[in-house]
Amino acid sequence: ILNVEQSPQSLHVQEGDSTNFTCSFPSSNFYALHWYRWETAKSPEALFVMTLNGDEKKKGRISATLNTKEGYSYLYIKGSQPEDSATYLCAFKSGNTPLVFGKGTRLSVIA
Amino acid sequence: NAGVMQNPRHLVRRRGQEARLRCSPMKGHSHVYWYRQLPEEGLKFMVYLQKENIIDESGMPKERFSAEFPKEGPSILRIQQVVRGDSAAYFCASSPWTEPYEQYFGPGTRLTVT
């Protein structure tokens, strides 16, 4: 059974703080790593799909890095804003399995 | 460009009834995925379909659950003889046929079994 772990489970930060959280996944048979942003009462929104070791992707104040050899990805948010409050999900895909999701990191940004 | 559509958004069924959940993928997408989110759990994969084909149903319960994606019309997730444990949010996602198969999610159907 593939295991995708996200930490921390939840996080409270002040507006303006930068923050980061981790997704750990199996390092063998890697195909892709997805990050999603999921606001309450909405559907998960795709942030990044990362496929290459050393990949670094950026969208506005959010960026992500990928290390497939050691099996982890970091998501960074620079200068957090209240509208960044959401659950951030990562999902791992190996060569022949469907996406396996972590349980997410719930971020609350306090104004 | 309409996103992934699911209906109904909320569905209440009594134990023993059937539930039918519909998903219309984004325009141009030929792959559909169904996920279930149980209370306090993450998203769990159920089934992956292409038009008229089930590609991977490794996450589907062995009994009472079925899925289809016909040539015309939406994908349907069907749950027969629902039980209270089926109460959950069911999400559908679609992706194009090109790599890396980025998935776009619908708003979900919240099923409550009374």
XYZ file of C-alpha atoms in Angstrom:
225
model
C 0.000 0.000 0.000
C 1.465 3.339 -1.046
C 1.721 5.838 1.785
C 1.671 9.598 1.285
C 2.287 11.600 4.430
C 1.794 15.314 4.875
C 3.036 17.394 7.768
C 2.078 19.257 9.729
C -1.579 18.261 9.866
C -2.573 21.855 10.574
C -0.840 25.176 10.803
C -1.785 28.626 12.065
C 0.269 31.586 10.879
C -0.026 35.356 11.081
C -0.728 37.394 7.983
C 2.561 38.256 6.308
C 4.438 35.221 7.626
C 6.010 32.813 5.181
C 5.357 29.139 5.721
C 6.111 25.733 4.289
C 4.907 22.189 4.627
C 6.013 18.757 3.543
C 4.740 15.858 1.491
C 6.559 12.505 1.785
C 6.024 9.719 -0.713
C 7.685 6.464 -1.833
C 10.928 7.122 -3.677
C 10.624 4.152 -6.025
C 8.789 4.006 -9.345
C 8.014 7.743 -9.285
C 5.798 9.202 -12.021
C 4.352 12.501 -10.783
C 3.561 14.544 -7.697
C 0.492 16.799 -7.656
C -0.315 19.673 -5.296
C -3.884 20.874 -4.793
C -5.438 23.703 -2.848
C -8.817 22.915 -1.299
C -10.961 25.632 0.183
C -13.890 24.710 2.389
C -17.091 24.047 0.419
C -15.227 24.164 -2.880
C -13.496 21.553 -5.035
C -9.744 20.876 -4.988
C -7.916 23.244 -7.303
C -4.787 22.059 -9.099
C -1.664 24.042 -8.170
C 1.257 22.103 -9.612
C 2.137 18.830 -11.296
C 5.786 17.942 -10.850
C 7.498 15.149 -12.706
C 11.280 15.693 -12.609
C 13.687 15.415 -9.695
C 14.816 18.911 -8.749
C 11.717 20.504 -10.288
C 10.774 23.840 -8.826
C 7.432 25.421 -9.724
C 6.020 28.820 -8.812
C 2.609 30.443 -9.017
C 2.471 33.896 -7.495
C 3.496 33.625 -3.842
C 3.296 29.825 -3.825
C 6.170 27.607 -4.902
C 7.042 23.932 -4.647
C 10.166 21.805 -4.873
C 10.570 18.118 -5.570
C 13.126 15.518 -4.503
C 12.221 12.162 -6.003
C 15.365 10.400 -4.783
C 14.515 10.945 -1.134
C 10.767 11.083 -1.636
C 9.645 14.510 -0.531
C 8.194 17.755 -1.822
C 7.932 21.098 -0.063
C 5.242 23.710 -0.643
C 6.150 27.277 0.293
C 3.869 30.262 0.722
C 5.560 33.646 0.923
C 3.832 36.459 2.823
C 0.702 34.473 3.742
C -2.658 36.204 3.297
C -6.036 35.273 4.832
C -7.218 34.105 1.408
C -4.463 31.461 1.467
C -6.386 29.678 4.225
C -7.228 26.252 2.825
C -6.208 22.621 2.972
C -3.207 21.827 0.795
C -3.185 18.307 -0.596
C -0.411 16.436 -2.277
C -0.985 13.340 -4.388
C 1.566 10.842 -5.607
C 1.426 8.771 -8.742
C 3.719 5.862 -9.458
C 4.056 4.265 -12.861
C 1.049 2.004 -12.664
C -1.164 3.214 -9.841
C -3.818 5.895 -9.575
C -3.229 9.063 -7.573
C -2.762 8.457 -3.858
C -3.606 11.497 -1.766
C -2.196 12.600 1.541
C -4.603 13.819 4.218
C -3.560 17.398 3.670
C -2.185 20.290 5.678
C -4.860 22.678 6.913
C -3.533 26.240 6.842
C -5.195 29.086 8.715
C -3.861 32.587 8.160
C -4.862 35.005 10.891
C -5.253 38.649 9.956
C -15.150 26.693 -20.593
C -17.291 24.964 -18.017
C -15.443 22.983 -15.412
C -16.249 19.519 -14.154
C -19.914 19.329 -13.230
C -21.483 17.030 -10.717
C -25.079 16.561 -9.753
C -26.816 16.463 -7.515
C -24.750 18.461 -5.036
C -26.604 16.931 -2.128
C -28.418 13.616 -2.072
C -30.339 12.053 0.776
C -31.258 8.407 0.603
C -32.833 5.985 3.057
C -31.044 2.734 3.802
C -31.690 0.213 1.041
C -32.339 2.768 -1.691
C -30.159 3.375 -4.717
C -27.972 6.440 -5.213
C -26.912 7.702 -8.644
C -24.239 10.341 -8.866
C -23.452 12.062 -12.156
C -20.284 13.656 -13.445
C -19.772 15.584 -16.664
C -16.058 16.049 -17.415
C -14.493 19.213 -18.722
C -14.821 19.721 -22.453
C -12.113 17.795 -24.253
C -11.337 15.512 -21.313
C -11.690 11.806 -21.899
C -10.610 10.451 -18.504
C -12.844 10.438 -15.429
C -11.923 9.529 -11.858
C -14.166 9.045 -8.840
C -12.986 9.667 -5.276
C -14.674 9.336 -1.915
C -13.999 11.439 1.136
C -15.176 9.889 4.380
C -15.414 12.042 7.522
C -11.947 12.795 8.937
C -10.325 10.977 5.990
C -8.550 12.192 2.897
C -9.608 11.599 -0.673
C -9.629 7.915 -1.582
C -9.473 6.743 -5.173
C -12.366 4.584 -6.307
C -12.349 4.130 -10.058
C -10.796 5.459 -13.261
C -12.726 5.350 -16.522
C -12.347 6.323 -20.123
C -15.253 6.391 -22.533
C -16.946 2.975 -22.426
C -14.026 1.443 -20.495
C -13.160 0.895 -16.864
C -9.388 1.271 -16.634
C -8.816 0.807 -12.907
C -11.439 -0.064 -10.310
C -9.053 -1.129 -7.580
C -10.599 1.311 -5.090
C -14.213 0.278 -5.605
C -15.937 -1.765 -2.900
C -16.605 -5.231 -4.259
C -20.360 -5.099 -3.806
C -23.121 -2.574 -4.443
C -20.884 -0.024 -6.208
C -20.579 0.333 -9.972
C -19.465 3.017 -12.386
C -19.838 3.694 -16.060
C -18.804 6.315 -18.575
C -20.923 5.782 -21.685
C -20.119 7.006 -25.156
C -22.715 9.739 -24.748
C -23.641 11.448 -21.516
C -22.106 11.794 -18.091
C -20.234 9.272 -16.004
C -22.455 7.623 -13.393
C -21.442 6.247 -10.010
C -24.171 3.951 -8.775
C -24.550 2.691 -5.232
C -27.185 0.046 -4.688
C -28.868 -0.689 -1.347
C -27.112 2.162 0.422
C -26.042 1.818 4.043
C -25.164 4.512 6.581
C -21.459 3.898 6.005
C -21.860 5.097 2.412
C -22.492 8.635 3.691
C -19.604 10.671 2.335
C -18.628 13.301 -0.195
C -18.031 11.839 -3.649
C -15.792 13.799 -5.972
C -15.295 13.362 -9.660
C -12.232 14.583 -11.541
C -11.400 14.638 -15.226
C -8.148 14.886 -17.137
C -7.065 15.205 -20.736
C -5.536 12.241 -22.537
C -2.061 13.862 -22.596
C 0.571 13.582 -19.871
C 0.900 14.445 -17.028
C -2.864 13.868 -16.829
C -3.540 16.790 -14.517
C -6.873 16.236 -12.801
C -9.571 18.867 -12.427
C -12.153 18.308 -9.744
C -15.878 18.850 -9.643
C -17.697 20.337 -6.642
C -18.644 16.952 -5.248
C -21.881 15.245 -4.246
C -22.577 14.924 -0.553
C -24.509 11.706 0.056
C -26.359 11.291 3.324
C -27.935 7.959 4.142
C -30.618 8.104 6.806
